[in-house]
Amino acid sequence: MIAARLLMVASLALGPAAWLSTAWAGPPPGGEKSGTIVAKQGQAKTLRELIAMYDSTSCKECHEDIHRDWMESPHARSVFGTGRTAATFQTAITNGLMTWPFSGVHGPGDVKVEHFQGCTKCHLPQLADATDAVAKELATTLFAWREAVNKGDAAARSKHEATLGQLGITCLVCHNRNAIVHKWTDGYPQAGVVYGSESGEHAADDYPLAAKSPIMHEAIACGQCHGLGPNLELDNPTQCATLYGSYLWSYVADGGDKTCQQCHMSASGLGHKILSYRDPKMAEMALDFEVTARAVNWRDGTRYAPRAVVAVAMTNRAGHGIPDG
Amino acid sequence: MGRSTTMGRGPYEKSGLVSDTSLPPGRTVEERFEVPFPATVAKVGGKDETQVTDDTLEITVELWYLPYGTRDTTPFKWREAKRTVRLVPFE
């Protein structure tokens, strides 16, 4: 009798547990907000601290090929770029912030993190994990670099380019900080965890765990930065990339089913180079270009005016408008 | 700012699109050009007569992406096509 009763209790206990196991396949990849890198380390107070916070140089000890590919990507130097990006950062201050009467910015020393968000939301998202002192240091470095370029001061230019060149979308930005989009659902990315395609141990002192990111293979991972269009959440909205918006509302709406990663990493064979039009194969994949030309004996009234008629047909095969970013 | 009829190139100069020259995904955009054959006009029997000086045109069509709007800064030639067109005079 006692045994029978115990079995019933066990059965009742297993019921909800069995239901839970079907609704929830396992532990979420993330955790509490208090476990993130910035929560553990505190906000960076200098550029050097910010660079160290998301430094990924140790990744190349085991992932040498991937790291080499990443070094060739624009992600590796998303603030300096070819110099064009750094110049645009600077003109966004001089031609934008410093001309707007209510921005509070009269020079690079007035620039705060919020002022940079139109640029750094994508070009350096980790700046959100830094104090305003870091934004000011970044702005003054950009101005000093530009001045060195204008004056032909090679030593100063080299020094500032070295600093700006260390600011980028490092491994840890994609594989930790931005690896989880739905943080209330999947948890916040945790310090010490590298998010990718597998879960388990990860042979690195500072990052001993690997966890499967729920979005690493999805277009939304890239869409976090490669934009929907206007950043209307800012006090003074800006617009840079519109690519993810184009992907969603044009390419997918017309039946497209490829992800960013399938074209820019897999089909192109580019891996972590993740290049676009500057790579010959991507440029070829993205566009059909057909030109036909024929001669026409055109008579304009009594005047004979022969001409060549040239027809150009351009078909965009990419999953987004081109050009875009 | 991307308001009214005004928009600039820089990200800080717009928050919308007033005009867009990009190529939309999955669609074909067509452009058409007419190139006159080189010719002179001479008086023949009191009337103007067009005389073609070269009946062959070597036409090169280039597609450029100009991030800064000119070829001075990081221009990118996406495609190039060459066509030869010969004029066959009408009877």
mmCIF file of N, CA, C and O in Angstrom, chain B:
data_model
loop_
_atom_site.group_PDB
_atom_site.id
_atom_site.type_symbol
_atom_site.label_atom_id
_atom_site.label_comp_id
_atom_site.label_asym_id
_atom_site.label_seq_id
_atom_site.Cartn_x
_atom_site.Cartn_y
_atom_site.Cartn_z
ATOM 1 N N MET B 1 19.135 66.042 -43.803
ATOM 2 C CA MET B 1 18.483 65.240 -42.745
ATOM 3 C C MET B 1 17.511 64.205 -43.319
ATOM 4 O O MET B 1 16.903 63.446 -42.580
ATOM 5 N N GLY B 2 17.350 64.204 -44.626
ATOM 6 C CA GLY B 2 16.369 63.283 -45.188
ATOM 7 C C GLY B 2 14.955 63.772 -44.918
ATOM 8 O O GLY B 2 14.029 62.986 -44.793
ATOM 9 N N ARG B 3 14.841 65.121 -44.771
ATOM 10 C CA ARG B 3 13.516 65.712 -44.576
ATOM 11 C C ARG B 3 13.231 66.625 -45.762
ATOM 12 O O ARG B 3 14.147 67.170 -46.359
ATOM 13 N N SER B 4 11.974 66.781 -46.086
ATOM 14 C CA SER B 4 11.597 67.639 -47.203
ATOM 15 C C SER B 4 12.307 67.150 -48.468
ATOM 16 O O SER B 4 12.220 65.972 -48.814
ATOM 17 N N THR B 5 13.070 68.013 -49.136
ATOM 18 C CA THR B 5 13.759 67.588 -50.355
ATOM 19 C C THR B 5 15.266 67.526 -50.158
ATOM 20 O O THR B 5 16.016 67.431 -51.128
ATOM 21 N N THR B 6 15.719 67.586 -48.901
ATOM 22 C CA THR B 6 17.149 67.725 -48.635
ATOM 23 C C THR B 6 17.736 66.472 -47.991
ATOM 24 O O THR B 6 17.176 65.935 -47.038
ATOM 25 N N MET B 7 18.884 66.060 -48.528
ATOM 26 C CA MET B 7 19.581 64.912 -47.958
ATOM 27 C C MET B 7 21.059 65.056 -48.289
ATOM 28 O O MET B 7 21.416 65.544 -49.357
ATOM 29 N N GLY B 8 21.918 64.660 -47.370
ATOM 30 C CA GLY B 8 23.356 64.716 -47.604
ATOM 31 C C GLY B 8 23.951 63.328 -47.684
ATOM 32 O O GLY B 8 23.283 62.326 -47.426
ATOM 33 N N ARG B 9 25.243 63.274 -48.039
ATOM 34 C CA ARG B 9 25.919 61.984 -48.192
ATOM 35 C C ARG B 9 26.258 61.350 -46.840
ATOM 36 O O ARG B 9 26.121 60.152 -46.641
ATOM 37 N N GLY B 10 26.738 62.198 -45.903
ATOM 38 C CA GLY B 10 27.207 61.684 -44.623
ATOM 39 C C GLY B 10 26.082 61.096 -43.786
ATOM 40 O O GLY B 10 24.938 61.540 -43.875
ATOM 41 N N PRO B 11 26.416 60.091 -42.972
ATOM 42 C CA PRO B 11 25.406 59.475 -42.110
ATOM 43 C C PRO B 11 24.727 60.486 -41.191
ATOM 44 O O PRO B 11 23.544 60.348 -40.872
ATOM 45 N N TYR B 12 25.493 61.519 -40.772
ATOM 46 C CA TYR B 12 24.944 62.532 -39.875
ATOM 47 C C TYR B 12 24.084 63.541 -40.629
ATOM 48 O O TYR B 12 23.491 64.421 -40.019
ATOM 49 N N GLU B 13 24.034 63.434 -41.945
ATOM 50 C CA GLU B 13 23.275 64.371 -42.764
ATOM 51 C C GLU B 13 21.924 63.809 -43.200
ATOM 52 O O GLU B 13 21.232 64.433 -43.997
ATOM 53 N N LYS B 14 21.607 62.626 -42.732
ATOM 54 C CA LYS B 14 20.312 62.075 -43.141
ATOM 55 C C LYS B 14 19.753 61.112 -42.104
ATOM 56 O O LYS B 14 20.491 60.485 -41.344
ATOM 57 N N SER B 15 18.438 61.037 -42.088
ATOM 58 C CA SER B 15 17.751 60.057 -41.250
ATOM 59 C C SER B 15 16.577 59.493 -42.033
ATOM 60 O O SER B 15 15.582 59.086 -41.489
ATOM 61 N N GLY B 16 16.759 59.481 -43.329
ATOM 62 C CA GLY B 16 15.757 58.950 -44.241
ATOM 63 C C GLY B 16 16.310 59.103 -45.642
ATOM 64 O O GLY B 16 17.410 59.622 -45.822
ATOM 65 N N LEU B 17 15.572 58.653 -46.621
ATOM 66 C CA LEU B 17 16.033 58.754 -47.999
ATOM 67 C C LEU B 17 15.063 59.607 -48.812
ATOM 68 O O LEU B 17 13.864 59.344 -48.829
ATOM 69 N N VAL B 18 15.600 60.620 -49.437
ATOM 70 C CA VAL B 18 14.810 61.460 -50.331
ATOM 71 C C VAL B 18 14.921 60.928 -51.753
ATOM 72 O O VAL B 18 13.990 60.991 -52.547
ATOM 73 N N SER B 19 16.095 60.367 -52.057
ATOM 74 C CA SER B 19 16.346 59.791 -53.371
ATOM 75 C C SER B 19 17.323 58.631 -53.202
ATOM 76 O O SER B 19 18.184 58.667 -52.325
ATOM 77 N N ASP B 20 17.187 57.610 -54.043
ATOM 78 C CA ASP B 20 18.024 56.422 -53.891
ATOM 79 C C ASP B 20 18.444 55.918 -55.265
ATOM 80 O O ASP B 20 17.593 55.668 -56.118
ATOM 81 N N THR B 21 19.746 55.800 -55.493
ATOM 82 C CA THR B 21 20.233 55.314 -56.785
ATOM 83 C C THR B 21 20.801 53.897 -56.690
ATOM 84 O O THR B 21 21.444 53.436 -57.626
ATOM 85 N N SER B 22 20.571 53.227 -55.572
ATOM 86 C CA SER B 22 21.102 51.872 -55.426
ATOM 87 C C SER B 22 20.300 50.897 -56.292
ATOM 88 O O SER B 22 19.206 51.219 -56.773
ATOM 89 N N LEU B 23 20.869 49.710 -56.488
ATOM 90 C CA LEU B 23 20.186 48.668 -57.250
ATOM 91 C C LEU B 23 19.416 47.786 -56.276
ATOM 92 O O LEU B 23 20.007 47.203 -55.375
ATOM 93 N N PRO B 24 18.101 47.684 -56.420
ATOM 94 C CA PRO B 24 17.305 46.886 -55.470
ATOM 95 C C PRO B 24 17.528 45.390 -55.688
ATOM 96 O O PRO B 24 17.774 44.959 -56.819
ATOM 97 N N PRO B 25 17.460 44.600 -54.622
ATOM 98 C CA PRO B 25 17.727 43.164 -54.749
ATOM 99 C C PRO B 25 16.707 42.440 -55.623
ATOM 100 O O PRO B 25 15.517 42.724 -55.559
ATOM 101 N N GLY B 26 17.230 41.529 -56.446
ATOM 102 C CA GLY B 26 16.362 40.653 -57.227
ATOM 103 C C GLY B 26 15.675 41.310 -58.408
ATOM 104 O O GLY B 26 14.849 40.693 -59.066
ATOM 105 N N ARG B 27 16.002 42.554 -58.681
ATOM 106 C CA ARG B 27 15.318 43.232 -59.776
ATOM 107 C C ARG B 27 16.325 43.706 -60.824
ATOM 108 O O ARG B 27 17.502 43.874 -60.523
ATOM 109 N N THR B 28 15.826 43.926 -62.028
ATOM 110 C CA THR B 28 16.673 44.385 -63.116
ATOM 111 C C THR B 28 16.424 45.865 -63.366
ATOM 112 O O THR B 28 15.279 46.284 -63.541
ATOM 113 N N VAL B 29 17.502 46.614 -63.326
ATOM 114 C CA VAL B 29 17.429 48.047 -63.636
ATOM 115 C C VAL B 29 18.046 48.243 -65.018
ATOM 116 O O VAL B 29 19.142 47.740 -65.292
ATOM 117 N N GLU B 30 17.321 48.928 -65.869
ATOM 118 C CA GLU B 30 17.813 49.128 -67.237
ATOM 119 C C GLU B 30 18.152 50.588 -67.497
ATOM 120 O O GLU B 30 17.447 51.488 -67.030
ATOM 121 N N GLU B 31 19.239 50.786 -68.211
ATOM 122 C CA GLU B 31 19.632 52.125 -68.649
ATOM 123 C C GLU B 31 19.822 52.069 -70.165
ATOM 124 O O GLU B 31 20.247 51.046 -70.710
ATOM 125 N N ARG B 32 19.537 53.176 -70.843
ATOM 126 C CA ARG B 32 19.664 53.196 -72.299
ATOM 127 C C ARG B 32 20.429 54.451 -72.700
ATOM 128 O O ARG B 32 20.170 55.541 -72.181
ATOM 129 N N PHE B 33 21.384 54.260 -73.575
ATOM 130 C CA PHE B 33 22.197 55.390 -74.034
ATOM 131 C C PHE B 33 22.189 55.425 -75.561
ATOM 132 O O PHE B 33 22.103 54.382 -76.212
ATOM 133 N N GLU B 34 22.313 56.631 -76.095
ATOM 134 C CA GLU B 34 22.449 56.774 -77.541
ATOM 135 C C GLU B 34 23.742 57.515 -77.831
ATOM 136 O O GLU B 34 24.008 58.568 -77.240
ATOM 137 N N VAL B 35 24.549 56.933 -78.724
ATOM 138 C CA VAL B 35 25.842 57.524 -79.060
ATOM 139 C C VAL B 35 25.852 57.839 -80.552
ATOM 140 O O VAL B 35 25.784 56.922 -81.379
ATOM 141 N N PRO B 36 25.922 59.121 -80.911
ATOM 142 C CA PRO B 36 25.926 59.454 -82.345
ATOM 143 C C PRO B 36 27.224 59.033 -83.027
ATOM 144 O O PRO B 36 28.302 59.123 -82.430
ATOM 145 N N PHE B 37 27.113 58.563 -84.253
ATOM 146 C CA PHE B 37 28.327 58.291 -85.036
ATOM 147 C C PHE B 37 28.958 59.629 -85.422
ATOM 148 O O PHE B 37 28.243 60.595 -85.726
ATOM 149 N N PRO B 38 30.270 59.696 -85.431
ATOM 150 C CA PRO B 38 30.911 60.964 -85.815
ATOM 151 C C PRO B 38 30.594 61.282 -87.275
ATOM 152 O O PRO B 38 30.688 60.411 -88.140
ATOM 153 N N ALA B 39 30.218 62.526 -87.487
ATOM 154 C CA ALA B 39 29.796 62.906 -88.841
ATOM 155 C C ALA B 39 29.992 64.396 -89.054
ATOM 156 O O ALA B 39 30.098 65.172 -88.100
ATOM 157 N N THR B 40 30.054 64.755 -90.316
ATOM 158 C CA THR B 40 30.064 66.176 -90.682
ATOM 159 C C THR B 40 28.863 66.419 -91.589
ATOM 160 O O THR B 40 28.291 65.477 -92.155
ATOM 161 N N VAL B 41 28.502 67.668 -91.681
ATOM 162 C CA VAL B 41 27.390 68.032 -92.559
ATOM 163 C C VAL B 41 27.940 68.913 -93.678
ATOM 164 O O VAL B 41 28.589 69.926 -93.413
ATOM 165 N N ALA B 42 27.718 68.496 -94.912
ATOM 166 C CA ALA B 42 28.208 69.251 -96.071
ATOM 167 C C ALA B 42 27.043 69.600 -96.991
ATOM 168 O O ALA B 42 25.995 68.923 -96.988
ATOM 169 N N LYS B 43 27.227 70.684 -97.751
ATOM 170 C CA LYS B 43 26.199 71.066 -98.710
ATOM 171 C C LYS B 43 26.392 70.257 -99.992
ATOM 172 O O LYS B 43 27.469 70.265 -100.596
ATOM 173 N N VAL B 44 25.417 69.519 -100.361
ATOM 174 C CA VAL B 44 25.467 68.740 -101.603
ATOM 175 C C VAL B 44 24.204 69.076 -102.398
ATOM 176 O O VAL B 44 23.085 68.789 -101.950
ATOM 177 N N GLY B 45 24.410 69.714 -103.543
ATOM 178 C CA GLY B 45 23.258 70.094 -104.375
ATOM 179 C C GLY B 45 22.342 71.061 -103.645
ATOM 180 O O GLY B 45 21.121 70.995 -103.810
ATOM 181 N N GLY B 46 22.973 71.908 -102.815
ATOM 182 C CA GLY B 46 22.180 72.902 -102.099
ATOM 183 C C GLY B 46 21.497 72.381 -100.853
ATOM 184 O O GLY B 46 20.834 73.127 -100.133
ATOM 185 N N LYS B 47 21.692 71.090 -100.568
ATOM 186 C CA LYS B 47 21.057 70.515 -99.377
ATOM 187 C C LYS B 47 22.128 70.031 -98.394
ATOM 188 O O LYS B 47 23.221 69.624 -98.793
ATOM 189 N N ASP B 48 21.770 70.068 -97.126
ATOM 190 C CA ASP B 48 22.674 69.511 -96.106
ATOM 191 C C ASP B 48 22.714 67.995 -96.232
ATOM 192 O O ASP B 48 21.664 67.345 -96.335
ATOM 193 N N GLU B 49 23.924 67.464 -96.197
ATOM 194 C CA GLU B 49 24.055 66.008 -96.258
ATOM 195 C C GLU B 49 25.031 65.531 -95.181
ATOM 196 O O GLU B 49 26.153 66.023 -95.074
ATOM 197 N N THR B 50 24.556 64.602 -94.394
ATOM 198 C CA THR B 50 25.397 64.051 -93.326
ATOM 199 C C THR B 50 26.378 63.046 -93.917
ATOM 200 O O THR B 50 25.979 62.149 -94.668
ATOM 201 N N GLN B 51 27.654 63.265 -93.581
ATOM 202 C CA GLN B 51 28.666 62.327 -94.050
ATOM 203 C C GLN B 51 29.368 61.724 -92.843
ATOM 204 O O GLN B 51 30.043 62.428 -92.079
ATOM 205 N N VAL B 52 29.154 60.437 -92.640
ATOM 206 C CA VAL B 52 29.739 59.729 -91.491
ATOM 207 C C VAL B 52 31.243 59.604 -91.689
ATOM 208 O O VAL B 52 31.699 59.158 -92.743
ATOM 209 N N THR B 53 32.006 60.041 -90.693
ATOM 210 C CA THR B 53 33.474 60.018 -90.820
ATOM 211 C C THR B 53 34.078 58.715 -90.311
ATOM 212 O O THR B 53 35.231 58.416 -90.601
ATOM 213 N N ASP B 54 33.326 57.985 -89.507
ATOM 214 C CA ASP B 54 33.815 56.684 -89.028
ATOM 215 C C ASP B 54 32.589 55.805 -88.803
ATOM 216 O O ASP B 54 31.691 56.165 -88.029
ATOM 217 N N ASP B 55 32.542 54.681 -89.508
ATOM 218 C CA ASP B 55 31.346 53.842 -89.398
ATOM 219 C C ASP B 55 31.462 52.782 -88.305
ATOM 220 O O ASP B 55 30.630 51.892 -88.206
ATOM 221 N N THR B 56 32.504 52.897 -87.498
ATOM 222 C CA THR B 56 32.682 51.920 -86.418
ATOM 223 C C THR B 56 32.858 52.650 -85.076
ATOM 224 O O THR B 56 33.682 53.564 -84.968
ATOM 225 N N LEU B 57 32.080 52.226 -84.111
ATOM 226 C CA LEU B 57 32.227 52.777 -82.756
ATOM 227 C C LEU B 57 32.703 51.680 -81.807
ATOM 228 O O LEU B 57 32.138 50.579 -81.801
ATOM 229 N N GLU B 58 33.741 51.991 -81.058
ATOM 230 C CA GLU B 58 34.180 51.091 -79.982
ATOM 231 C C GLU B 58 33.595 51.672 -78.701
ATOM 232 O O GLU B 58 34.018 52.732 -78.234
ATOM 233 N N ILE B 59 32.635 50.985 -78.151
ATOM 234 C CA ILE B 59 31.902 51.524 -76.990
ATOM 235 C C ILE B 59 32.291 50.755 -75.729
ATOM 236 O O ILE B 59 32.274 49.521 -75.698
ATOM 237 N N THR B 60 32.654 51.491 -74.695
ATOM 238 C CA THR B 60 32.956 50.885 -73.400
ATOM 239 C C THR B 60 31.936 51.381 -72.380
ATOM 240 O O THR B 60 31.744 52.589 -72.222
ATOM 241 N N VAL B 61 31.277 50.439 -71.728
ATOM 242 C CA VAL B 61 30.303 50.785 -70.685
ATOM 243 C C VAL B 61 30.896 50.373 -69.344
ATOM 244 O O VAL B 61 31.299 49.228 -69.161
ATOM 245 N N GLU B 62 30.978 51.319 -68.428
ATOM 246 C CA GLU B 62 31.552 51.042 -67.105
ATOM 247 C C GLU B 62 30.516 51.325 -66.023
ATOM 248 O O GLU B 62 29.802 52.317 -66.088
ATOM 249 N N LEU B 63 30.475 50.448 -65.045
ATOM 250 C CA LEU B 63 29.624 50.664 -63.879
ATOM 251 C C LEU B 63 30.524 50.971 -62.690
ATOM 252 O O LEU B 63 31.338 50.135 -62.290
ATOM 253 N N TRP B 64 30.382 52.162 -62.143
ATOM 254 C CA TRP B 64 31.227 52.610 -61.034
ATOM 255 C C TRP B 64 30.418 52.776 -59.764
ATOM 256 O O TRP B 64 29.285 53.256 -59.807
ATOM 257 N N TYR B 65 31.037 52.419 -58.658
ATOM 258 C CA TYR B 65 30.523 52.792 -57.339
ATOM 259 C C TYR B 65 31.439 53.882 -56.804
ATOM 260 O O TYR B 65 32.650 53.679 -56.689
ATOM 261 N N LEU B 66 30.851 55.040 -56.523
ATOM 262 C CA LEU B 66 31.624 56.194 -56.067
ATOM 263 C C LEU B 66 31.188 56.546 -54.645
ATOM 264 O O LEU B 66 30.242 57.320 -54.455
ATOM 265 N N PRO B 67 31.857 55.975 -53.643
ATOM 266 C CA PRO B 67 31.441 56.203 -52.246
ATOM 267 C C PRO B 67 31.374 57.677 -51.876
ATOM 268 O O PRO B 67 30.556 58.074 -51.059
ATOM 269 N N TYR B 68 32.247 58.489 -52.460
ATOM 270 C CA TYR B 68 32.238 59.919 -52.143
ATOM 271 C C TYR B 68 31.684 60.764 -53.293
ATOM 272 O O TYR B 68 31.851 61.974 -53.318
ATOM 273 N N GLY B 69 31.077 60.101 -54.281
ATOM 274 C CA GLY B 69 30.412 60.839 -55.337
ATOM 275 C C GLY B 69 31.314 61.265 -56.487
ATOM 276 O O GLY B 69 30.827 61.784 -57.485
ATOM 277 N N THR B 70 32.621 61.078 -56.348
ATOM 278 C CA THR B 70 33.548 61.414 -57.428
ATOM 279 C C THR B 70 34.567 60.282 -57.549
ATOM 280 O O THR B 70 34.631 59.402 -56.688
ATOM 281 N N ARG B 71 35.378 60.361 -58.600
ATOM 282 C CA ARG B 71 36.418 59.339 -58.754
ATOM 283 C C ARG B 71 37.701 59.714 -58.011
ATOM 284 O O ARG B 71 38.719 59.040 -58.151
ATOM 285 N N ASP B 72 37.645 60.771 -57.215
ATOM 286 C CA ASP B 72 38.847 61.199 -56.483
ATOM 287 C C ASP B 72 39.129 60.327 -55.263
ATOM 288 O O ASP B 72 40.272 60.167 -54.855
ATOM 289 N N THR B 73 38.072 59.809 -54.644
ATOM 290 C CA THR B 73 38.241 59.090 -53.374
ATOM 291 C C THR B 73 37.654 57.690 -53.458
ATOM 292 O O THR B 73 36.448 57.529 -53.625
ATOM 293 N N THR B 74 38.520 56.701 -53.320
ATOM 294 C CA THR B 74 38.165 55.274 -53.306
ATOM 295 C C THR B 74 37.058 54.885 -54.295
ATOM 296 O O THR B 74 36.065 54.264 -53.914
ATOM 297 N N PRO B 75 37.243 55.235 -55.564
ATOM 298 C CA PRO B 75 36.244 54.786 -56.549
ATOM 299 C C PRO B 75 36.380 53.281 -56.799
ATOM 300 O O PRO B 75 37.452 52.713 -56.594
ATOM 301 N N PHE B 76 35.304 52.663 -57.219
ATOM 302 C CA PHE B 76 35.348 51.219 -57.486
ATOM 303 C C PHE B 76 34.621 50.914 -58.789
ATOM 304 O O PHE B 76 33.425 51.171 -58.918
ATOM 305 N N LYS B 77 35.374 50.390 -59.748
ATOM 306 C CA LYS B 77 34.756 50.012 -61.028
ATOM 307 C C LYS B 77 34.210 48.602 -60.903
ATOM 308 O O LYS B 77 34.964 47.635 -60.821
ATOM 309 N N TRP B 78 32.888 48.492 -60.877
ATOM 310 C CA TRP B 78 32.250 47.198 -60.610
ATOM 311 C C TRP B 78 32.252 46.315 -61.850
ATOM 312 O O TRP B 78 32.509 45.119 -61.784
ATOM 313 N N ARG B 79 31.954 46.911 -62.993
ATOM 314 C CA ARG B 79 31.904 46.121 -64.223
ATOM 315 C C ARG B 79 32.353 46.973 -65.404
ATOM 316 O O ARG B 79 32.268 48.208 -65.381
ATOM 317 N N GLU B 80 32.783 46.280 -66.464
ATOM 318 C CA GLU B 80 33.126 46.948 -67.712
ATOM 319 C C GLU B 80 32.751 46.024 -68.857
ATOM 320 O O GLU B 80 32.966 44.804 -68.779
ATOM 321 N N ALA B 81 32.164 46.583 -69.892
ATOM 322 C CA ALA B 81 31.824 45.796 -71.086
ATOM 323 C C ALA B 81 32.185 46.608 -72.323
ATOM 324 O O ALA B 81 31.934 47.809 -72.378
ATOM 325 N N LYS B 82 32.802 45.944 -73.298
ATOM 326 C CA LYS B 82 33.178 46.616 -74.549
ATOM 327 C C LYS B 82 32.336 46.041 -75.693
ATOM 328 O O LYS B 82 32.146 44.824 -75.773
ATOM 329 N N ARG B 83 31.854 46.920 -76.540
ATOM 330 C CA ARG B 83 31.077 46.494 -77.692
ATOM 331 C C ARG B 83 31.550 47.275 -78.929
ATOM 332 O O ARG B 83 31.836 48.471 -78.842
ATOM 333 N N THR B 84 31.588 46.581 -80.055
ATOM 334 C CA THR B 84 31.916 47.230 -81.325
ATOM 335 C C THR B 84 30.647 47.310 -82.170
ATOM 336 O O THR B 84 29.967 46.296 -82.372
ATOM 337 N N VAL B 85 30.347 48.515 -82.624
ATOM 338 C CA VAL B 85 29.125 48.712 -83.411
ATOM 339 C C VAL B 85 29.521 49.251 -84.779
ATOM 340 O O VAL B 85 30.208 50.278 -84.881
ATOM 341 N N ARG B 86 29.093 48.543 -85.834
ATOM 342 C CA ARG B 86 29.391 48.994 -87.197
ATOM 343 C C ARG B 86 28.100 49.460 -87.862
ATOM 344 O O ARG B 86 27.065 48.787 -87.790
ATOM 345 N N LEU B 87 28.199 50.569 -88.533
ATOM 346 C CA LEU B 87 27.030 51.149 -89.194
ATOM 347 C C LEU B 87 26.924 50.608 -90.615
ATOM 348 O O LEU B 87 27.882 50.667 -91.386
ATOM 349 N N VAL B 88 25.780 50.045 -90.931
ATOM 350 C CA VAL B 88 25.499 49.615 -92.305
ATOM 351 C C VAL B 88 24.554 50.654 -92.894
ATOM 352 O O VAL B 88 23.409 50.761 -92.448
ATOM 353 N N PRO B 89 25.030 51.443 -93.847
ATOM 354 C CA PRO B 89 24.182 52.518 -94.385
ATOM 355 C C PRO B 89 22.894 51.974 -94.981
ATOM 356 O O PRO B 89 22.872 50.865 -95.532
ATOM 357 N N PHE B 90 21.842 52.737 -94.832
ATOM 358 C CA PHE B 90 20.565 52.294 -95.391
ATOM 359 C C PHE B 90 20.582 52.461 -96.906
ATOM 360 O O PHE B 90 21.330 53.278 -97.449
ATOM 361 N N GLU B 91 19.757 51.653 -97.558
ATOM 362 C CA GLU B 91 19.713 51.682 -99.031
ATOM 363 C C GLU B 91 18.967 52.923 -99.506
ATOM 364 O O GLU B 91 17.969 53.293 -98.927
#
